[in-house]
Amino acid sequence: MTIPLGEFDLIARYFTRPARRAFLGVGDDCALLPAPAAGEQLAISSDMLVEGRHFLPDADPEALGHKALAVNLSDLAAVGAQPLAFTLALALPQAEARWLEGFARGMWALADAHDIELVGGDTTRGPRNLCITVLGTVPQGRALLRSAAQAGDDLWVSGTLGDARLALGYRLGEWSLDDVAQATSFARMDRPTPRVTLGLALRGVAHAAIDVSDGLLADLGHILQRSGVGATVHADACPASPALRTQSATRRRLCQLAGGDDYELLFTAPTSARDAVQAAATQAATAVTRIGRIETRPGLRLIDAEGQVLDNAYAGFDHFRPA
Ligand code: ADP
Ligand code: MG
């Protein structure tokens, strides 16, 4: 017989570890952390995963634990911040040990890999909802901002794009995939790799940065808008995984240009910094590819390998856009 877990047993069993950098971690009304050192700023971001919106009820809990933290670490990566601590607000329909064990395992594995400490949170009964807030540190004035792109900058992206959308399309029944393509694209969708080391290495090298969560062109749009610039993007220069390279050009473009959930870094850097960008990529063991250029002329121009202008029909995801 399994004894039902109470709220405080649950917190103690799955989400409490001795405080390290924190002066006070889980267990009191607030966590206490040392203030950032002189010359440093705190970087703070929240991201929520909602059942039925971001994941299905039968999603693997271990992958969810990973992803809930990964999407938050990705925001720290996008500003070039060093992960410090996080909080976890959890709504669950019931305290189910098997689910919690898996979730905690996935979350702690990624937390340990990035040396980030869980310092508190909230736990309540309700439709499943996973909300993490991350804290990081960045030297004053060194954060990579969406607003810092300059005309003449190269446009770069890390890793490969489009795999998460390829997996989503399969799961929605839009297309079929062979076993290998399923395995590789599911891994990208379910267990994204936050590019924290790359973000850190790009401080002082890149101008603007953003993580690709809603779609390449949609997220690029945020940089352009905030920086008051335009861009030309070479659609066929976007780096693709072997699985995506076997797809039709139309499907590949859809996945790469409009697909979200890749959590790669999209960033701009002056042409004089090409060697420095490559050095940062080597240091972070993450490939980077040049896919376009920032320009004074407003708007986003999309061209193919022959330089032909393509229609930009690749809006990204917006939770509140009318269907
Ligand atoms: P309060 O009622 O003062 O908000 P709670 O009783 O909700 O405090 O939480 C008790 C302690 O457990 C607090 O330190 C809180 O930060 C922590 N906590 C609650 N839920 C979680 C969770 N899911 N993960 C980590 N810490 C948690
Ligand atoms: Mg509470």
mmCIF file of C-alpha atoms and ligand atoms in Angstrom:
data_model
loop_
_atom_site.group_PDB
_atom_site.id
_atom_site.type_symbol
_atom_site.label_atom_id
_atom_site.label_comp_id
_atom_site.label_asym_id
_atom_site.label_seq_id
_atom_site.Cartn_x
_atom_site.Cartn_y
_atom_site.Cartn_z
ATOM 1 C CA MET A 1 0.000 0.000 0.000
ATOM 2 C CA THR A 2 1.339 3.445 -0.822
ATOM 3 C CA ILE A 3 0.888 6.087 1.828
ATOM 4 C CA PRO A 4 -0.272 9.383 0.340
ATOM 5 C CA LEU A 5 2.423 12.031 0.358
ATOM 6 C CA GLY A 6 1.654 15.289 2.165
ATOM 7 C CA GLU A 7 2.759 18.642 0.788
ATOM 8 C CA PHE A 8 5.669 18.973 3.204
ATOM 9 C CA ASP A 9 6.794 15.329 2.856
ATOM 10 C CA LEU A 10 6.813 15.875 -0.867
ATOM 11 C CA ILE A 11 8.942 19.026 -0.627
ATOM 12 C CA ALA A 12 11.295 17.383 1.877
ATOM 13 C CA ARG A 13 11.649 14.208 -0.148
ATOM 14 C CA TYR A 14 12.081 15.543 -3.665
ATOM 15 C CA PHE A 15 13.015 19.196 -3.523
ATOM 16 C CA THR A 16 15.167 19.773 -0.478
ATOM 17 C CA ARG A 17 18.930 19.641 -0.440
ATOM 18 C CA PRO A 18 21.364 21.377 1.903
ATOM 19 C CA ALA A 19 21.832 25.039 0.945
ATOM 20 C CA ARG A 20 25.209 25.787 -0.614
ATOM 21 C CA ARG A 21 25.747 29.326 -1.855
ATOM 22 C CA ALA A 22 22.379 30.261 -0.414
ATOM 23 C CA PHE A 23 22.500 31.344 3.198
ATOM 24 C CA LEU A 24 19.036 29.839 3.607
ATOM 25 C CA GLY A 25 17.378 27.480 1.131
ATOM 26 C CA VAL A 26 14.112 25.516 1.204
ATOM 27 C CA GLY A 27 12.249 25.498 4.523
ATOM 28 C CA ASP A 28 11.614 29.065 5.651
ATOM 29 C CA ASP A 29 9.355 31.836 4.400
ATOM 30 C CA CYS A 30 12.031 33.174 2.043
ATOM 31 C CA ALA A 31 15.343 31.951 0.763
ATOM 32 C CA LEU A 32 18.312 34.165 1.543
ATOM 33 C CA LEU A 33 21.110 34.576 -0.970
ATOM 34 C CA PRO A 34 24.188 36.767 -0.761
ATOM 35 C CA ALA A 35 23.716 39.949 -2.829
ATOM 36 C CA PRO A 36 25.701 39.964 -6.090
ATOM 37 C CA ALA A 37 29.284 41.135 -5.793
ATOM 38 C CA ALA A 38 30.084 44.759 -6.619
ATOM 39 C CA GLY A 39 30.023 45.292 -10.379
ATOM 40 C CA GLU A 40 27.616 42.403 -10.982
ATOM 41 C CA GLN A 41 23.935 42.373 -11.850
ATOM 42 C CA LEU A 42 21.261 39.765 -11.143
ATOM 43 C CA ALA A 43 19.605 38.233 -14.220
ATOM 44 C CA ILE A 44 16.092 36.911 -13.474
ATOM 45 C CA SER A 45 13.680 35.008 -15.703
ATOM 46 C CA SER A 46 10.569 32.797 -15.367
ATOM 47 C CA ASP A 47 9.177 30.200 -17.736
ATOM 48 C CA MET A 48 6.133 28.040 -17.237
ATOM 49 C CA LEU A 49 5.186 24.679 -18.788
ATOM 50 C CA VAL A 50 1.457 23.961 -18.786
ATOM 51 C CA GLU A 51 -0.083 20.540 -19.381
ATOM 52 C CA GLY A 52 -2.107 20.468 -22.570
ATOM 53 C CA ARG A 53 -0.254 23.554 -23.833
ATOM 54 C CA HIS A 54 3.427 22.659 -23.661
ATOM 55 C CA PHE A 55 3.241 18.939 -22.934
ATOM 56 C CA LEU A 56 0.811 16.033 -23.020
ATOM 57 C CA PRO A 57 -0.527 14.313 -19.855
ATOM 58 C CA ASP A 58 1.523 11.185 -20.594
ATOM 59 C CA ALA A 59 4.812 13.071 -21.133
ATOM 60 C CA ASP A 60 7.834 11.409 -19.530
ATOM 61 C CA PRO A 61 8.241 13.103 -16.114
ATOM 62 C CA GLU A 62 12.041 12.892 -16.235
ATOM 63 C CA ALA A 63 12.113 14.729 -19.564
ATOM 64 C CA LEU A 64 9.706 17.324 -18.135
ATOM 65 C CA GLY A 65 11.988 17.914 -15.151
ATOM 66 C CA HIS A 66 14.838 18.471 -17.561
ATOM 67 C CA LYS A 67 12.864 20.707 -19.899
ATOM 68 C CA ALA A 68 11.268 22.867 -17.203
ATOM 69 C CA LEU A 69 14.738 23.880 -16.026
ATOM 70 C CA ALA A 70 16.353 23.836 -19.494
ATOM 71 C CA VAL A 71 14.016 26.466 -20.960
ATOM 72 C CA ASN A 72 14.840 28.738 -18.029
ATOM 73 C CA LEU A 73 18.594 28.165 -18.268
ATOM 74 C CA SER A 74 18.241 29.012 -21.943
ATOM 75 C CA ASP A 75 17.067 32.517 -20.988
ATOM 76 C CA LEU A 76 20.149 32.966 -18.814
ATOM 77 C CA ALA A 77 22.253 31.739 -21.747
ATOM 78 C CA ALA A 78 20.650 34.307 -24.028
ATOM 79 C CA VAL A 79 21.886 37.200 -21.902
ATOM 80 C CA GLY A 80 25.233 35.580 -21.100
ATOM 81 C CA ALA A 81 24.496 35.115 -17.384
ATOM 82 C CA GLN A 82 26.075 32.598 -15.027
ATOM 83 C CA PRO A 83 23.377 30.385 -13.405
ATOM 84 C CA LEU A 84 23.088 30.880 -9.650
ATOM 85 C CA ALA A 85 19.803 29.647 -8.164
ATOM 86 C CA PHE A 86 16.204 28.792 -9.033
ATOM 87 C CA THR A 87 12.753 28.405 -7.520
ATOM 88 C CA LEU A 88 10.114 25.867 -8.510
ATOM 89 C CA ALA A 89 6.363 26.524 -8.365
ATOM 90 C CA LEU A 90 4.517 23.301 -8.960
ATOM 91 C CA ALA A 91 0.800 22.561 -9.377
ATOM 92 C CA LEU A 92 -0.028 18.851 -9.505
ATOM 93 C CA PRO A 93 -3.361 17.006 -9.661
ATOM 94 C CA GLN A 94 -2.007 14.532 -7.088
ATOM 95 C CA ALA A 95 1.215 13.745 -5.243
ATOM 96 C CA GLU A 96 2.253 10.720 -7.247
ATOM 97 C CA ALA A 97 5.615 9.296 -6.158
ATOM 98 C CA ARG A 98 6.506 7.746 -9.512
ATOM 99 C CA TRP A 99 5.887 10.989 -11.373
ATOM 100 C CA LEU A 100 7.695 13.107 -8.779
ATOM 101 C CA GLU A 101 10.729 10.804 -8.718
ATOM 102 C CA GLY A 102 11.120 11.042 -12.478
ATOM 103 C CA PHE A 103 10.550 14.790 -12.541
ATOM 104 C CA ALA A 104 13.043 15.392 -9.728
ATOM 105 C CA ARG A 105 15.654 13.133 -11.360
ATOM 106 C CA GLY A 106 15.512 15.057 -14.645
ATOM 107 C CA MET A 107 15.558 18.418 -12.907
ATOM 108 C CA TRP A 108 18.441 17.638 -10.530
ATOM 109 C CA ALA A 109 20.615 16.126 -13.256
ATOM 110 C CA LEU A 110 20.484 19.357 -15.249
ATOM 111 C CA ALA A 111 20.772 21.517 -12.114
ATOM 112 C CA ASP A 112 23.947 19.663 -11.118
ATOM 113 C CA ALA A 113 25.376 19.925 -14.627
ATOM 114 C CA HIS A 114 25.045 23.710 -14.403
ATOM 115 C CA ASP A 115 25.833 24.020 -10.701
ATOM 116 C CA ILE A 116 22.549 25.827 -10.019
ATOM 117 C CA GLU A 117 20.836 25.549 -6.638
ATOM 118 C CA LEU A 118 17.099 25.103 -5.878
ATOM 119 C CA VAL A 119 16.320 27.579 -3.097
ATOM 120 C CA GLY A 120 12.535 27.501 -2.764
ATOM 121 C CA GLY A 121 9.187 27.392 -4.455
ATOM 122 C CA ASP A 122 5.554 26.606 -3.943
ATOM 123 C CA THR A 123 3.542 23.395 -4.197
ATOM 124 C CA THR A 124 -0.181 23.256 -4.718
ATOM 125 C CA ARG A 125 -2.881 20.957 -6.036
ATOM 126 C CA GLY A 126 -4.233 21.850 -9.460
ATOM 127 C CA PRO A 127 -3.947 21.127 -13.173
ATOM 128 C CA ARG A 128 -0.296 20.229 -13.823
ATOM 129 C CA ASN A 129 1.770 23.371 -14.209
ATOM 130 C CA LEU A 130 5.534 23.704 -13.816
ATOM 131 C CA CYS A 131 6.963 27.162 -13.287
ATOM 132 C CA ILE A 132 10.626 27.840 -12.637
ATOM 133 C CA THR A 133 12.286 31.165 -11.934
ATOM 134 C CA VAL A 134 16.048 31.303 -12.464
ATOM 135 C CA LEU A 135 18.560 33.742 -11.062
ATOM 136 C CA GLY A 136 21.958 34.339 -12.601
ATOM 137 C CA THR A 137 24.726 36.877 -12.462
ATOM 138 C CA VAL A 138 26.348 38.972 -15.144
ATOM 139 C CA PRO A 139 28.987 41.704 -14.909
ATOM 140 C CA GLN A 140 27.392 45.145 -15.104
ATOM 141 C CA GLY A 141 26.883 46.278 -18.687
ATOM 142 C CA ARG A 142 27.995 42.933 -20.176
ATOM 143 C CA ALA A 143 24.597 41.240 -20.659
ATOM 144 C CA LEU A 144 23.724 40.371 -24.274
ATOM 145 C CA LEU A 145 20.562 42.331 -25.032
ATOM 146 C CA ARG A 146 17.953 42.059 -27.783
ATOM 147 C CA SER A 147 18.409 45.774 -28.362
ATOM 148 C CA ALA A 148 22.132 45.713 -29.190
ATOM 149 C CA ALA A 149 22.199 44.589 -32.848
ATOM 150 C CA GLN A 150 23.986 46.987 -35.223
ATOM 151 C CA ALA A 151 23.737 47.400 -38.984
ATOM 152 C CA GLY A 152 26.593 45.473 -40.576
ATOM 153 C CA ASP A 153 26.589 42.715 -37.914
ATOM 154 C CA ASP A 154 26.648 39.107 -38.982
ATOM 155 C CA LEU A 155 23.705 37.016 -37.863
ATOM 156 C CA TRP A 156 24.703 33.705 -36.259
ATOM 157 C CA VAL A 157 22.883 30.713 -34.860
ATOM 158 C CA SER A 158 24.162 27.856 -32.677
ATOM 159 C CA GLY A 159 23.650 24.113 -33.205
ATOM 160 C CA THR A 160 20.940 23.060 -35.635
ATOM 161 C CA LEU A 161 17.432 24.398 -36.112
ATOM 162 C CA GLY A 162 14.083 22.756 -36.791
ATOM 163 C CA ASP A 163 14.320 19.396 -35.037
ATOM 164 C CA ALA A 164 11.802 20.194 -32.312
ATOM 165 C CA ARG A 165 9.268 21.242 -34.978
ATOM 166 C CA LEU A 166 10.036 18.072 -36.911
ATOM 167 C CA ALA A 167 9.169 16.045 -33.803
ATOM 168 C CA LEU A 168 6.022 18.101 -33.161
ATOM 169 C CA GLY A 169 4.789 17.566 -36.720
ATOM 170 C CA TYR A 170 5.186 13.817 -36.306
ATOM 171 C CA ARG A 171 3.347 13.863 -32.979
ATOM 172 C CA LEU A 172 0.527 15.944 -34.481
ATOM 173 C CA GLY A 173 0.234 13.497 -37.382
ATOM 174 C CA GLU A 174 1.363 16.070 -39.981
ATOM 175 C CA TRP A 175 4.008 13.707 -41.366
ATOM 176 C CA SER A 176 5.741 10.407 -40.717
ATOM 177 C CA LEU A 177 9.368 9.874 -39.686
ATOM 178 C CA ASP A 178 11.638 6.852 -39.693
ATOM 179 C CA ASP A 179 12.869 5.452 -36.357
ATOM 180 C CA VAL A 180 16.190 7.281 -36.404
ATOM 181 C CA ALA A 181 14.598 10.647 -37.231
ATOM 182 C CA GLN A 182 12.017 10.066 -34.495
ATOM 183 C CA ALA A 183 14.705 9.320 -31.910
ATOM 184 C CA THR A 184 16.906 12.302 -32.757
ATOM 185 C CA SER A 185 14.116 14.843 -33.158
ATOM 186 C CA PHE A 186 12.244 13.684 -30.037
ATOM 187 C CA ALA A 187 15.436 14.100 -28.051
ATOM 188 C CA ARG A 188 15.723 17.691 -29.261
ATOM 189 C CA MET A 189 12.119 18.487 -28.429
ATOM 190 C CA ASP A 190 11.979 16.766 -25.058
ATOM 191 C CA ARG A 191 15.474 17.413 -23.748
ATOM 192 C CA PRO A 192 16.726 20.702 -25.170
ATOM 193 C CA THR A 193 20.298 21.711 -24.383
ATOM 194 C CA PRO A 194 20.521 25.227 -22.957
ATOM 195 C CA ARG A 195 23.548 26.965 -24.505
ATOM 196 C CA VAL A 196 24.797 28.408 -21.243
ATOM 197 C CA THR A 197 28.522 27.972 -21.914
ATOM 198 C CA LEU A 198 28.189 29.562 -25.329
ATOM 199 C CA GLY A 199 26.265 32.520 -23.906
ATOM 200 C CA LEU A 200 29.036 33.091 -21.361
ATOM 201 C CA ALA A 201 31.751 32.786 -24.012
ATOM 202 C CA LEU A 202 29.950 35.324 -26.235
ATOM 203 C CA ARG A 203 30.054 38.087 -23.619
ATOM 204 C CA GLY A 204 32.155 40.898 -25.013
ATOM 205 C CA VAL A 205 32.064 39.247 -28.477
ATOM 206 C CA ALA A 206 28.411 39.261 -29.583
ATOM 207 C CA HIS A 207 26.236 42.365 -29.736
ATOM 208 C CA ALA A 208 22.606 41.136 -29.459
ATOM 209 C CA ALA A 209 21.308 37.664 -28.557
ATOM 210 C CA ILE A 210 18.056 35.786 -28.010
ATOM 211 C CA ASP A 211 17.212 32.115 -27.548
ATOM 212 C CA VAL A 212 15.050 30.540 -30.252
ATOM 213 C CA SER A 213 11.894 29.436 -28.461
ATOM 214 C CA ASP A 214 9.062 30.705 -30.681
ATOM 215 C CA GLY A 215 10.694 30.282 -34.110
ATOM 216 C CA LEU A 216 13.814 31.664 -35.798
ATOM 217 C CA LEU A 217 12.154 34.474 -37.725
ATOM 218 C CA ALA A 218 9.775 35.392 -34.912
ATOM 219 C CA ASP A 219 12.627 35.610 -32.421
ATOM 220 C CA LEU A 220 14.808 37.479 -34.903
ATOM 221 C CA GLY A 221 11.877 39.902 -35.237
ATOM 222 C CA HIS A 222 12.284 40.732 -31.533
ATOM 223 C CA ILE A 223 15.947 41.628 -32.050
ATOM 224 C CA LEU A 224 15.136 43.746 -35.102
ATOM 225 C CA GLN A 225 12.318 45.573 -33.374
ATOM 226 C CA ARG A 226 14.258 46.247 -30.190
ATOM 227 C CA SER A 227 17.388 47.279 -32.071
ATOM 228 C CA GLY A 228 15.630 49.379 -34.748
ATOM 229 C CA VAL A 229 17.334 47.548 -37.622
ATOM 230 C CA GLY A 230 16.460 45.101 -40.437
ATOM 231 C CA ALA A 231 18.031 41.869 -41.665
ATOM 232 C CA THR A 232 18.577 39.547 -44.584
ATOM 233 C CA VAL A 233 18.425 35.835 -43.752
ATOM 234 C CA HIS A 234 19.747 33.076 -46.028
ATOM 235 C CA ALA A 235 16.990 30.477 -45.607
ATOM 236 C CA ASP A 236 19.110 27.650 -46.990
ATOM 237 C CA ALA A 237 22.122 28.452 -44.810
ATOM 238 C CA CYS A 238 20.277 27.458 -41.622
ATOM 239 C CA PRO A 239 22.100 24.516 -40.043
ATOM 240 C CA ALA A 240 20.060 21.289 -40.204
ATOM 241 C CA SER A 241 20.442 17.907 -38.507
ATOM 242 C CA PRO A 242 20.849 14.765 -40.645
ATOM 243 C CA ALA A 243 17.172 13.926 -39.926
ATOM 244 C CA LEU A 244 15.986 17.275 -41.223
ATOM 245 C CA ARG A 245 18.271 17.142 -44.257
ATOM 246 C CA THR A 246 16.360 14.113 -45.555
ATOM 247 C CA GLN A 247 13.094 16.134 -45.590
ATOM 248 C CA SER A 248 11.705 18.149 -48.527
ATOM 249 C CA ALA A 249 12.939 21.729 -48.891
ATOM 250 C CA THR A 250 9.461 23.034 -48.046
ATOM 251 C CA ARG A 251 9.181 21.056 -44.831
ATOM 252 C CA ARG A 252 12.757 21.855 -43.857
ATOM 253 C CA ARG A 253 12.117 25.583 -44.256
ATOM 254 C CA LEU A 254 8.896 25.400 -42.269
ATOM 255 C CA CYS A 255 10.654 23.567 -39.418
ATOM 256 C CA GLN A 256 13.713 25.795 -39.419
ATOM 257 C CA LEU A 257 12.194 29.217 -39.947
ATOM 258 C CA ALA A 258 8.910 28.926 -38.051
ATOM 259 C CA GLY A 259 9.557 26.032 -35.650
ATOM 260 C CA GLY A 260 10.031 26.912 -32.015
ATOM 261 C CA ASP A 261 11.395 24.982 -29.051
ATOM 262 C CA ASP A 262 14.947 24.577 -30.372
ATOM 263 C CA TYR A 263 16.541 26.723 -27.641
ATOM 264 C CA GLU A 264 19.521 27.569 -29.807
ATOM 265 C CA LEU A 265 21.122 30.996 -29.490
ATOM 266 C CA LEU A 266 20.532 33.513 -32.265
ATOM 267 C CA PHE A 267 23.035 36.349 -32.006
ATOM 268 C CA THR A 268 24.669 39.177 -33.895
ATOM 269 C CA ALA A 269 28.336 40.133 -33.904
ATOM 270 C CA PRO A 270 30.468 42.551 -35.910
ATOM 271 C CA THR A 271 32.250 41.068 -38.936
ATOM 272 C CA SER A 272 35.557 41.898 -37.210
ATOM 273 C CA ALA A 273 34.625 39.375 -34.496
ATOM 274 C CA ARG A 274 34.283 36.298 -36.739
ATOM 275 C CA ASP A 275 37.396 34.639 -35.346
ATOM 276 C CA ALA A 276 36.351 35.501 -31.796
ATOM 277 C CA VAL A 277 32.883 33.999 -32.406
ATOM 278 C CA GLN A 278 34.486 30.807 -33.691
ATOM 279 C CA ALA A 279 36.802 30.725 -30.670
ATOM 280 C CA ALA A 280 33.800 31.109 -28.333
ATOM 281 C CA ALA A 281 32.039 28.273 -30.174
ATOM 282 C CA THR A 282 35.104 26.040 -29.841
ATOM 283 C CA GLN A 283 35.394 26.871 -26.155
ATOM 284 C CA ALA A 284 31.714 25.942 -25.687
ATOM 285 C CA ALA A 285 31.992 22.855 -27.948
ATOM 286 C CA THR A 286 28.930 24.140 -29.836
ATOM 287 C CA ALA A 287 28.877 24.716 -33.580
ATOM 288 C CA VAL A 288 27.810 28.137 -34.853
ATOM 289 C CA THR A 289 26.714 29.100 -38.377
ATOM 290 C CA ARG A 290 26.416 32.460 -40.090
ATOM 291 C CA ILE A 291 22.930 32.786 -41.583
ATOM 292 C CA GLY A 292 22.582 36.425 -42.523
ATOM 293 C CA ARG A 293 23.280 40.052 -41.880
ATOM 294 C CA ILE A 294 21.852 42.979 -39.944
ATOM 295 C CA GLU A 295 21.026 46.017 -42.085
ATOM 296 C CA THR A 296 19.928 49.609 -41.658
ATOM 297 C CA ARG A 297 16.872 49.086 -43.889
ATOM 298 C CA PRO A 298 13.982 47.966 -41.661
ATOM 299 C CA GLY A 299 12.204 44.658 -42.263
ATOM 300 C CA LEU A 300 13.209 41.060 -42.652
ATOM 301 C CA ARG A 301 14.275 39.790 -46.079
ATOM 302 C CA LEU A 302 14.470 36.081 -46.683
ATOM 303 C CA ILE A 303 16.521 34.771 -49.622
ATOM 304 C CA ASP A 304 17.306 31.314 -50.996
ATOM 305 C CA ALA A 305 20.656 29.888 -52.070
ATOM 306 C CA GLU A 306 20.350 31.614 -55.485
ATOM 307 C CA GLY A 307 19.636 34.973 -53.868
ATOM 308 C CA GLN A 308 15.934 34.878 -54.845
ATOM 309 C CA VAL A 309 13.663 36.641 -52.381
ATOM 310 C CA LEU A 310 11.259 34.253 -50.599
ATOM 311 C CA ASP A 311 7.873 35.081 -49.117
ATOM 312 C CA ASN A 312 8.105 35.314 -45.364
ATOM 313 C CA ALA A 313 5.152 33.165 -44.360
ATOM 314 C CA TYR A 314 6.913 31.864 -41.287
ATOM 315 C CA ALA A 315 5.326 33.518 -38.282
ATOM 316 C CA GLY A 316 6.322 31.968 -34.984
ATOM 317 C CA PHE A 317 4.199 30.799 -32.108
ATOM 318 C CA ASP A 318 2.030 33.250 -30.173
ATOM 319 C CA HIS A 319 -0.192 31.877 -27.371
ATOM 320 C CA PHE A 320 -2.809 34.605 -27.809
ATOM 321 C CA ARG A 321 -2.887 35.081 -31.553
ATOM 322 C CA PRO A 322 -6.471 34.435 -32.756
ATOM 323 C CA ALA A 323 -6.618 31.133 -34.703
HETATM 324 P P1 ADP B 1 4.826 29.569 2.616
HETATM 325 O O1 ADP B 1 3.519 29.029 3.056
HETATM 326 O O2 ADP B 1 5.533 30.425 3.615
HETATM 327 O O3 ADP B 1 4.781 30.144 1.245
HETATM 328 P P2 ADP B 1 5.366 26.904 1.976
HETATM 329 O O4 ADP B 1 4.754 26.167 3.096
HETATM 330 O O5 ADP B 1 4.608 27.061 0.712
HETATM 331 O O6 ADP B 1 5.807 28.313 2.515
HETATM 332 O O7 ADP B 1 6.754 26.243 1.611
HETATM 333 C C1 ADP B 1 7.615 25.781 2.622
HETATM 334 C C2 ADP B 1 9.034 25.860 2.119
HETATM 335 O O8 ADP B 1 9.194 24.950 1.045
HETATM 336 C C3 ADP B 1 9.431 27.213 1.588
HETATM 337 O O9 ADP B 1 10.791 27.430 1.922
HETATM 338 C C4 ADP B 1 9.290 27.069 0.091
HETATM 339 O O10 ADP B 1 10.180 27.927 -0.592
HETATM 340 C C5 ADP B 1 9.646 25.603 -0.111
HETATM 341 N N1 ADP B 1 8.978 24.996 -1.257
HETATM 342 C C6 ADP B 1 7.659 24.820 -1.459
HETATM 343 N N2 ADP B 1 7.436 24.161 -2.609
HETATM 344 C C7 ADP B 1 8.655 23.907 -3.157
HETATM 345 C C8 ADP B 1 9.087 23.269 -4.356
HETATM 346 N N3 ADP B 1 8.249 22.749 -5.244
HETATM 347 N N4 ADP B 1 10.417 23.220 -4.585
HETATM 348 C C9 ADP B 1 11.284 23.769 -3.714
HETATM 349 N N5 ADP B 1 10.941 24.362 -2.568
HETATM 350 C C10 ADP B 1 9.649 24.435 -2.292
HETATM 351 MG MG MG B 2 3.653 28.505 -0.229
#
